[in-house]
PDB file of C-alpha atoms in Angstrom:
ATOM      1  CA  MET A 983      62.015  19.687 -17.948  1.00 53.00           C
ATOM      2  CA  ARG A 984      58.242  20.106 -17.951  1.00 59.00           C
ATOM      3  CA  ARG A 985      56.038  18.843 -15.083  1.00 60.00           C
ATOM      4  CA  PRO A 986      52.841  16.965 -15.990  1.00 59.00           C
ATOM      5  CA  ASP A 987      49.672  18.917 -15.284  1.00 58.00           C
ATOM      6  CA  SER A 988      48.127  17.236 -12.234  1.00 59.00           C
ATOM      7  CA  ASN A 989      45.025  19.477 -12.253  1.00 64.00           C
ATOM      8  CA  ARG A 990      43.688  18.168 -15.551  1.00 69.00           C
ATOM      9  CA  GLY A 991      39.831  17.953 -15.514  1.00 74.00           C
ATOM     10  CA  PHE A 992      37.169  16.694 -17.904  1.00 75.00           C
ATOM     11  CA  SER A 993      36.874  18.187 -21.321  1.00 85.00           C
ATOM     12  CA  LEU A 994      33.522  19.534 -22.462  1.00 85.00           C
ATOM     13  CA  VAL A 995      33.097  16.606 -24.860  1.00 86.00           C
ATOM     14  CA  GLU A 996      33.698  14.052 -22.066  1.00 85.00           C
ATOM     15  CA  LEU A 997      31.214  15.840 -19.821  1.00 86.00           C
ATOM     16  CA  MET A 998      28.555  15.944 -22.579  1.00 89.00           C
ATOM     17  CA  MET A 999      29.049  12.222 -23.295  1.00 89.00           C
ATOM     18  CA  THR A1000      28.599  11.399 -19.595  1.00 90.00           C
ATOM     19  CA  VAL A1001      25.409  13.487 -19.350  1.00 91.00           C
ATOM     20  CA  ALA A1002      24.020  11.882 -22.524  1.00 90.00           C
ATOM     21  CA  LEU A1003      24.773   8.381 -21.196  1.00 90.00           C
ATOM     22  CA  ILE A1004      23.061   9.148 -17.862  1.00 90.00           C
ATOM     23  CA  GLY A1005      20.038  10.519 -19.766  1.00 87.00           C
ATOM     24  CA  ILE A1006      19.743   7.388 -21.899  1.00 86.00           C
ATOM     25  CA  LEU A1007      19.979   5.125 -18.837  1.00 84.00           C
ATOM     26  CA  ALA A1008      17.335   7.215 -17.032  1.00 81.00           C
ATOM     27  CA  VAL A1009      14.910   6.954 -19.977  1.00 81.00           C
ATOM     28  CA  ILE A1010      15.385   3.181 -20.077  1.00 82.00           C
ATOM     29  CA  ALA A1011      15.011   2.708 -16.299  1.00 76.00           C
ATOM     30  CA  LEU A1012      12.161   5.167 -15.626  1.00 75.00           C
ATOM     31  CA  PRO A1013       9.206   2.899 -16.605  1.00 77.00           C
ATOM     32  CA  SER A1014      10.532   0.083 -14.413  1.00 74.00           C
ATOM     33  CA  VAL A1015      11.015   2.421 -11.473  1.00 71.00           C
ATOM     34  CA  MET A1016       7.501   3.871 -11.877  1.00 68.00           C
ATOM     35  CA  GLU A1017       5.998   0.365 -12.073  1.00 70.00           C
ATOM     36  CA  ALA A1018       7.833  -0.672  -8.892  1.00 68.00           C
ATOM     37  CA  LEU A1019       6.574   2.439  -7.086  1.00 65.00           C
ATOM     38  CA  GLN A1020       2.987   1.693  -8.121  1.00 64.00           C
ATOM     39  CA  ARG A1021       3.337  -1.927  -6.943  1.00 71.00           C
ATOM     40  CA  ARG A1022       4.631  -0.636  -3.638  1.00 81.00           C
ATOM     41  CA  GLU A1023       1.650   1.721  -3.330  1.00 85.00           C
ATOM     42  CA  VAL A1024      -0.846  -1.171  -3.007  1.00 87.00           C
ATOM     43  CA  VAL A1025       1.325  -2.683  -0.247  1.00 90.00           C
ATOM     44  CA  ASP A1026       1.364   0.671   1.550  1.00 91.00           C
ATOM     45  CA  ALA A1027      -2.427   1.014   1.085  1.00 92.00           C
ATOM     46  CA  GLY A1028      -2.963  -2.422   2.650  1.00 92.00           C
ATOM     47  CA  ASP A1029      -0.809  -1.401   5.593  1.00 94.00           C
ATOM     48  CA  ALA A1030      -2.767   1.868   5.919  1.00 94.00           C
ATOM     49  CA  VAL A1031      -6.133   0.044   5.965  1.00 95.00           C
ATOM     50  CA  LEU A1032      -4.730  -2.375   8.539  1.00 95.00           C
ATOM     51  CA  GLY A1033      -3.591   0.675  10.518  1.00 95.00           C
ATOM     52  CA  VAL A1034      -7.148   2.082  10.524  1.00 95.00           C
ATOM     53  CA  VAL A1035      -8.546  -1.221  11.824  1.00 95.00           C
ATOM     54  CA  GLN A1036      -5.852  -1.437  14.505  1.00 95.00           C
ATOM     55  CA  TYR A1037      -6.433   2.220  15.423  1.00 96.00           C
ATOM     56  CA  ALA A1038     -10.142   1.486  15.968  1.00 95.00           C
ATOM     57  CA  GLN A1039      -9.329  -1.560  18.107  1.00 94.00           C
ATOM     58  CA  VAL A1040      -6.826   0.355  20.246  1.00 94.00           C
ATOM     59  CA  GLN A1041      -9.206   3.311  20.677  1.00 95.00           C
ATOM     60  CA  ALA A1042     -12.026   0.938  21.697  1.00 95.00           C
ATOM     61  CA  ALA A1043      -9.807  -0.660  24.349  1.00 94.00           C
ATOM     62  CA  THR A1044      -8.302   2.554  25.726  1.00 95.00           C
ATOM     63  CA  ARG A1045     -11.475   4.666  25.704  1.00 95.00           C
ATOM     64  CA  ASN A1046     -13.808   1.777  26.699  1.00 95.00           C
ATOM     65  CA  ARG A1047     -16.142   2.677  23.845  1.00 95.00           C
ATOM     66  CA  ALA A1048     -17.228   0.718  20.797  1.00 94.00           C
ATOM     67  CA  MET A1049     -15.771   1.928  17.499  1.00 95.00           C
ATOM     68  CA  LEU A1050     -17.456   1.585  14.109  1.00 94.00           C
ATOM     69  CA  VAL A1051     -15.359   1.142  10.935  1.00 94.00           C
ATOM     70  CA  VAL A1052     -17.336   2.076   7.818  1.00 92.00           C
ATOM     71  CA  PRO A1053     -15.739   1.306   4.427  1.00 92.00           C
ATOM     72  CA  SER A1054     -16.851   2.931   1.170  1.00 89.00           C
ATOM     73  CA  LEU A1055     -16.168   1.000  -2.023  1.00 89.00           C
ATOM     74  CA  ALA A1056     -14.666   2.461  -5.169  1.00 82.00           C
ATOM     75  CA  SER A1057     -17.420   4.008  -7.250  1.00 80.00           C
ATOM     76  CA  GLY A1058     -15.621   5.126 -10.369  1.00 73.00           C
ATOM     77  CA  PRO A1059     -12.586   7.076 -11.554  1.00 70.00           C
ATOM     78  CA  GLY A1060     -11.329   9.423  -8.883  1.00 71.00           C
ATOM     79  CA  LEU A1061     -13.306   7.622  -6.149  1.00 80.00           C
ATOM     80  CA  PRO A1062     -11.179   4.606  -5.170  1.00 86.00           C
ATOM     81  CA  GLY A1063     -12.795   4.141  -1.750  1.00 88.00           C
ATOM     82  CA  SER A1064     -12.299   5.175   1.867  1.00 91.00           C
ATOM     83  CA  LEU A1065     -12.586   4.100   5.504  1.00 93.00           C
ATOM     84  CA  ARG A1066     -14.101   6.108   8.357  1.00 94.00           C
ATOM     85  CA  VAL A1067     -14.043   5.409  12.094  1.00 95.00           C
ATOM     86  CA  PHE A1068     -16.854   6.567  14.388  1.00 95.00           C
ATOM     87  CA  GLU A1069     -16.923   6.453  18.196  1.00 94.00           C
ATOM     88  CA  GLY A1070     -19.950   5.002  19.956  1.00 93.00           C
ATOM     89  CA  PRO A1071     -21.569   6.522  23.048  1.00 93.00           C
ATOM     90  CA  THR A1072     -20.923   3.379  25.156  1.00 93.00           C
ATOM     91  CA  SER A1073     -19.040   0.091  24.990  1.00 92.00           C
ATOM     92  CA  ALA A1074     -22.067  -1.546  23.337  1.00 91.00           C
ATOM     93  CA  CYS A1075     -22.290  -1.857  19.565  1.00 90.00           C
ATOM     94  CA  MET A1076     -25.326   0.375  19.162  1.00 88.00           C
ATOM     95  CA  ASN A1077     -26.516   3.958  18.656  1.00 88.00           C
ATOM     96  CA  PHE A1078     -23.623   5.102  16.458  1.00 89.00           C
ATOM     97  CA  ASP A1079     -23.990   8.568  14.953  1.00 88.00           C
ATOM     98  CA  THR A1080     -22.523   8.245  11.449  1.00 88.00           C
ATOM     99  CA  THR A1081     -23.956  11.593  10.340  1.00 88.00           C
ATOM    100  CA  GLY A1082     -21.471  13.522  12.478  1.00 86.00           C
ATOM    101  CA  ALA A1083     -17.731  13.841  12.242  1.00 89.00           C
ATOM    102  CA  SER A1084     -15.612  10.712  12.252  1.00 92.00           C
ATOM    103  CA  ILE A1085     -12.606  10.397  14.561  1.00 94.00           C
ATOM    104  CA  HIS A1086     -10.321   8.957  11.867  1.00 94.00           C
ATOM    105  CA  ASP A1087     -10.454   8.813   8.042  1.00 94.00           C
ATOM    106  CA  LEU A1088      -8.473   7.140   5.288  1.00 93.00           C
ATOM    107  CA  ASP A1089      -9.176   8.465   1.795  1.00 92.00           C
ATOM    108  CA  LEU A1090      -7.474   6.312  -0.831  1.00 90.00           C
ATOM    109  CA  GLN A1091      -7.742   9.041  -3.491  1.00 88.00           C
ATOM    110  CA  GLU A1092      -5.745  11.400  -1.329  1.00 90.00           C
ATOM    111  CA  ASN A1093      -3.131   8.920  -0.130  1.00 87.00           C
ATOM    112  CA  PHE A1094      -3.032   6.064  -2.687  1.00 90.00           C
ATOM    113  CA  PRO A1095      -4.534   7.191  -6.024  1.00 87.00           C
ATOM    114  CA  THR A1096      -3.500   4.056  -7.967  1.00 86.00           C
ATOM    115  CA  VAL A1097      -5.228   1.669  -5.514  1.00 90.00           C
ATOM    116  CA  ARG A1098      -8.903   0.721  -5.426  1.00 91.00           C
ATOM    117  CA  LEU A1099     -10.928  -0.636  -2.480  1.00 91.00           C
ATOM    118  CA  PHE A1100     -13.133  -2.884  -4.591  1.00 89.00           C
ATOM    119  CA  GLN A1101     -14.714  -5.453  -2.269  1.00 87.00           C
ATOM    120  CA  VAL A1102     -15.624  -6.059   1.353  1.00 88.00           C
ATOM    121  CA  ASP A1103     -16.862  -9.401   2.611  1.00 84.00           C
ATOM    122  CA  PRO A1104     -19.370  -9.607   4.151  1.00 82.00           C
ATOM    123  CA  ASP A1105     -20.958  -6.519   2.624  1.00 78.00           C
ATOM    124  CA  LEU A1106     -19.487  -4.046   5.108  1.00 72.00           C
ATOM    125  CA  THR A1107     -20.909  -1.031   3.312  1.00 71.00           C
ATOM    126  CA  SER A1108     -24.353  -1.997   4.605  1.00 74.00           C
ATOM    127  CA  THR A1109     -23.066  -3.891   7.674  1.00 76.00           C
ATOM    128  CA  PRO A1110     -19.969  -2.060   8.996  1.00 90.00           C
ATOM    129  CA  LEU A1111     -17.542  -3.440  11.597  1.00 91.00           C
ATOM    130  CA  CYS A1112     -17.949  -2.734  15.300  1.00 93.00           C
ATOM    131  CA  MET A1113     -14.834  -3.021  17.480  1.00 93.00           C
ATOM    132  CA  LYS A1114     -15.641  -3.763  21.138  1.00 94.00           C
ATOM    133  CA  PRO A1115     -13.328  -2.779  24.019  1.00 94.00           C
ATOM    134  CA  ASP A1116     -12.734  -6.473  24.820  1.00 92.00           C
ATOM    135  CA  GLY A1117     -11.209  -7.067  21.372  1.00 90.00           C
ATOM    136  CA  ARG A1118     -14.145  -8.787  19.686  1.00 90.00           C
ATOM    137  CA  VAL A1119     -15.299  -7.593  16.272  1.00 90.00           C
ATOM    138  CA  PHE A1120     -18.921  -7.743  15.129  1.00 90.00           C
ATOM    139  CA  ILE A1121     -20.778  -6.741  11.992  1.00 87.00           C
ATOM    140  CA  MET A1122     -23.667  -4.346  12.414  1.00 85.00           C
ATOM    141  CA  ARG A1123     -27.054  -5.114  10.891  1.00 81.00           C
ATOM    142  CA  GLY A1124     -29.117  -2.041  11.560  1.00 78.00           C
ATOM    143  CA  ASN A1125     -28.616  -1.291  15.244  1.00 78.00           C
ATOM    144  CA  SER A1126     -27.760  -4.821  16.358  1.00 79.00           C
ATOM    145  CA  PRO A1127     -24.358  -6.534  16.347  1.00 83.00           C
ATOM    146  CA  GLU A1128     -23.887 -10.016  14.872  1.00 82.00           C
ATOM    147  CA  ILE A1129     -20.970 -12.422  14.934  1.00 80.00           C
ATOM    148  CA  ILE A1130     -19.134 -12.585  11.623  1.00 76.00           C
ATOM    149  CA  THR A1131     -20.202 -15.987  10.346  1.00 70.00           C
ATOM    150  CA  SER A1132     -18.048 -18.541   8.612  1.00 58.00           C
ATOM    151  CA  SER A1133     -18.961 -21.892   7.120  1.00 50.00           C
ATOM    152  CA  TYR A1134     -15.692 -23.483   8.235  1.00 47.00           C
ATOM    153  CA  ASP A1135     -14.958 -21.939  11.646  1.00 51.00           C
ATOM    154  CA  TYR A1136     -17.382 -22.306  14.575  1.00 49.00           C
ATOM    155  CA  SER A1137     -15.608 -19.673  16.659  1.00 56.00           C
ATOM    156  CA  GLY A1138     -16.571 -16.922  14.249  1.00 63.00           C
ATOM    157  CA  GLY A1139     -15.407 -15.881  10.833  1.00 81.00           C
ATOM    158  CA  ASP A1140     -13.565 -12.876   9.553  1.00 87.00           C
ATOM    159  CA  ALA A1141     -14.255  -9.795   7.505  1.00 88.00           C
ATOM    160  CA  ARG A1142     -12.098  -9.032   4.471  1.00 90.00           C
ATOM    161  CA  ILE A1143     -11.354  -5.654   2.921  1.00 91.00           C
ATOM    162  CA  SER A1144      -9.892  -6.142  -0.579  1.00 91.00           C
ATOM    163  CA  LEU A1145      -7.565  -3.732  -2.403  1.00 92.00           C
ATOM    164  CA  GLN A1146      -5.969  -3.909  -5.825  1.00 90.00           C
ATOM    165  CA  ARG A1147      -3.827  -1.700  -8.016  1.00 88.00           C
ATOM    166  CA  ILE A1148      -5.351   0.170 -10.977  1.00 85.00           C
ATOM    167  CA  ASN A1149      -3.438   0.361 -14.260  1.00 80.00           C
ATOM    168  CA  LYS A1150      -3.310   3.348 -16.646  1.00 77.00           C
ATOM    169  CA  VAL A1151      -6.591   2.426 -18.363  1.00 79.00           C
ATOM    170  CA  GLY A1152      -8.469   2.009 -15.075  1.00 78.00           C
ATOM    171  CA  ARG A1153      -8.416  -1.774 -14.834  1.00 82.00           C
ATOM    172  CA  GLN A1154      -7.509  -3.641 -11.683  1.00 82.00           C
ATOM    173  CA  GLU A1155      -4.356  -5.712 -11.961  1.00 83.00           C
ATOM    174  CA  GLY A1156      -1.792  -7.489  -9.868  1.00 84.00           C
ATOM    175  CA  PRO A1157      -2.261  -9.320  -6.582  1.00 88.00           C
ATOM    176  CA  VAL A1158      -5.248  -8.659  -4.352  1.00 91.00           C
ATOM    177  CA  HIS A1159      -4.296  -7.411  -0.898  1.00 91.00           C
ATOM    178  CA  GLN A1160      -6.884  -8.312   1.722  1.00 92.00           C
ATOM    179  CA  VAL A1161      -7.043  -6.939   5.238  1.00 93.00           C
ATOM    180  CA  VAL A1162      -8.456  -9.836   7.260  1.00 91.00           C
ATOM    181  CA  VAL A1163     -10.297  -8.812  10.439  1.00 91.00           C
ATOM    182  CA  PRO A1164     -11.219 -11.851  12.567  1.00 90.00           C
ATOM    183  CA  PHE A1165     -14.066 -12.011  15.092  1.00 87.00           C
ATOM    184  CA  SER A1166     -11.453 -12.395  17.800  1.00 84.00           C
ATOM    185  CA  GLY A1167      -7.733 -11.962  17.262  1.00 83.00           C
ATOM    186  CA  LEU A1168      -5.263  -9.841  15.352  1.00 88.00           C
ATOM    187  CA  ALA A1169      -6.050  -8.304  11.981  1.00 91.00           C
ATOM    188  CA  ARG A1170      -3.531  -9.017   9.209  1.00 91.00           C
ATOM    189  CA  VAL A1171      -2.841  -8.439   5.507  1.00 92.00           C
ATOM    190  CA  VAL A1172      -3.028 -11.413   3.124  1.00 91.00           C
ATOM    191  CA  VAL A1173      -1.834 -11.259  -0.491  1.00 89.00           C
ATOM    192  CA  ASN A1174      -3.686 -13.436  -3.011  1.00 83.00           C
ATOM    193  CA  SER A1175      -2.616 -14.515  -6.486  1.00 70.00           C
ATOM    194  CA  PRO A1176      -2.697 -11.973  -9.320  1.00 59.00           C
ATOM    195  CA  THR A1177      -5.976 -11.473 -11.125  1.00 48.00           C
ATOM    196  CA  VAL A1178      -7.117  -9.129 -13.843  1.00 44.00           C
ATOM    197  CA  THR A1179     -10.621  -7.684 -13.710  1.00 45.00           C
ATOM    198  CA  PRO A1180     -12.120  -6.418 -16.987  1.00 43.00           C
TER     199      PRO A1180
END
């Protein structure tokens, strides 16, 4: 009597069929996976910008020095924007040296190439944010700090740094992620409804 072969493996045909099936499924699923990763990148970029703002606030409090956050808007392909943090000489929002080295940088091209920093409100490129050691945030006009104004809130407004994903042809698409920095309080990320910019 013959014993059945218990060590029987896959035949070459069965193995080739399995590999072909896995390849077909990978080709079908790859665009969806890539799209999900790109959508996640704008979320991660919003968290990174929020991290820069929080870093500046923590450094201001621990070092008892004012910190200046200077955003740079996207200015074309390959230049999606950046944030730089500079340390002031005192706890007052004045006499910042922005020509020297910054203490912290976030370059979106390096870290999040499919995300664009497209808007700051108020215009923080000409009036950057100053973080005071006591937790208050001002905008800088020249060498003098001003409260961030708001038409609906008498206690001070907030600054907003807006990010959006860029598609393959260079257009912004999907929801806008805004890092909201209030005059007094905790910064946060807000996601607005999807828009498409031509």
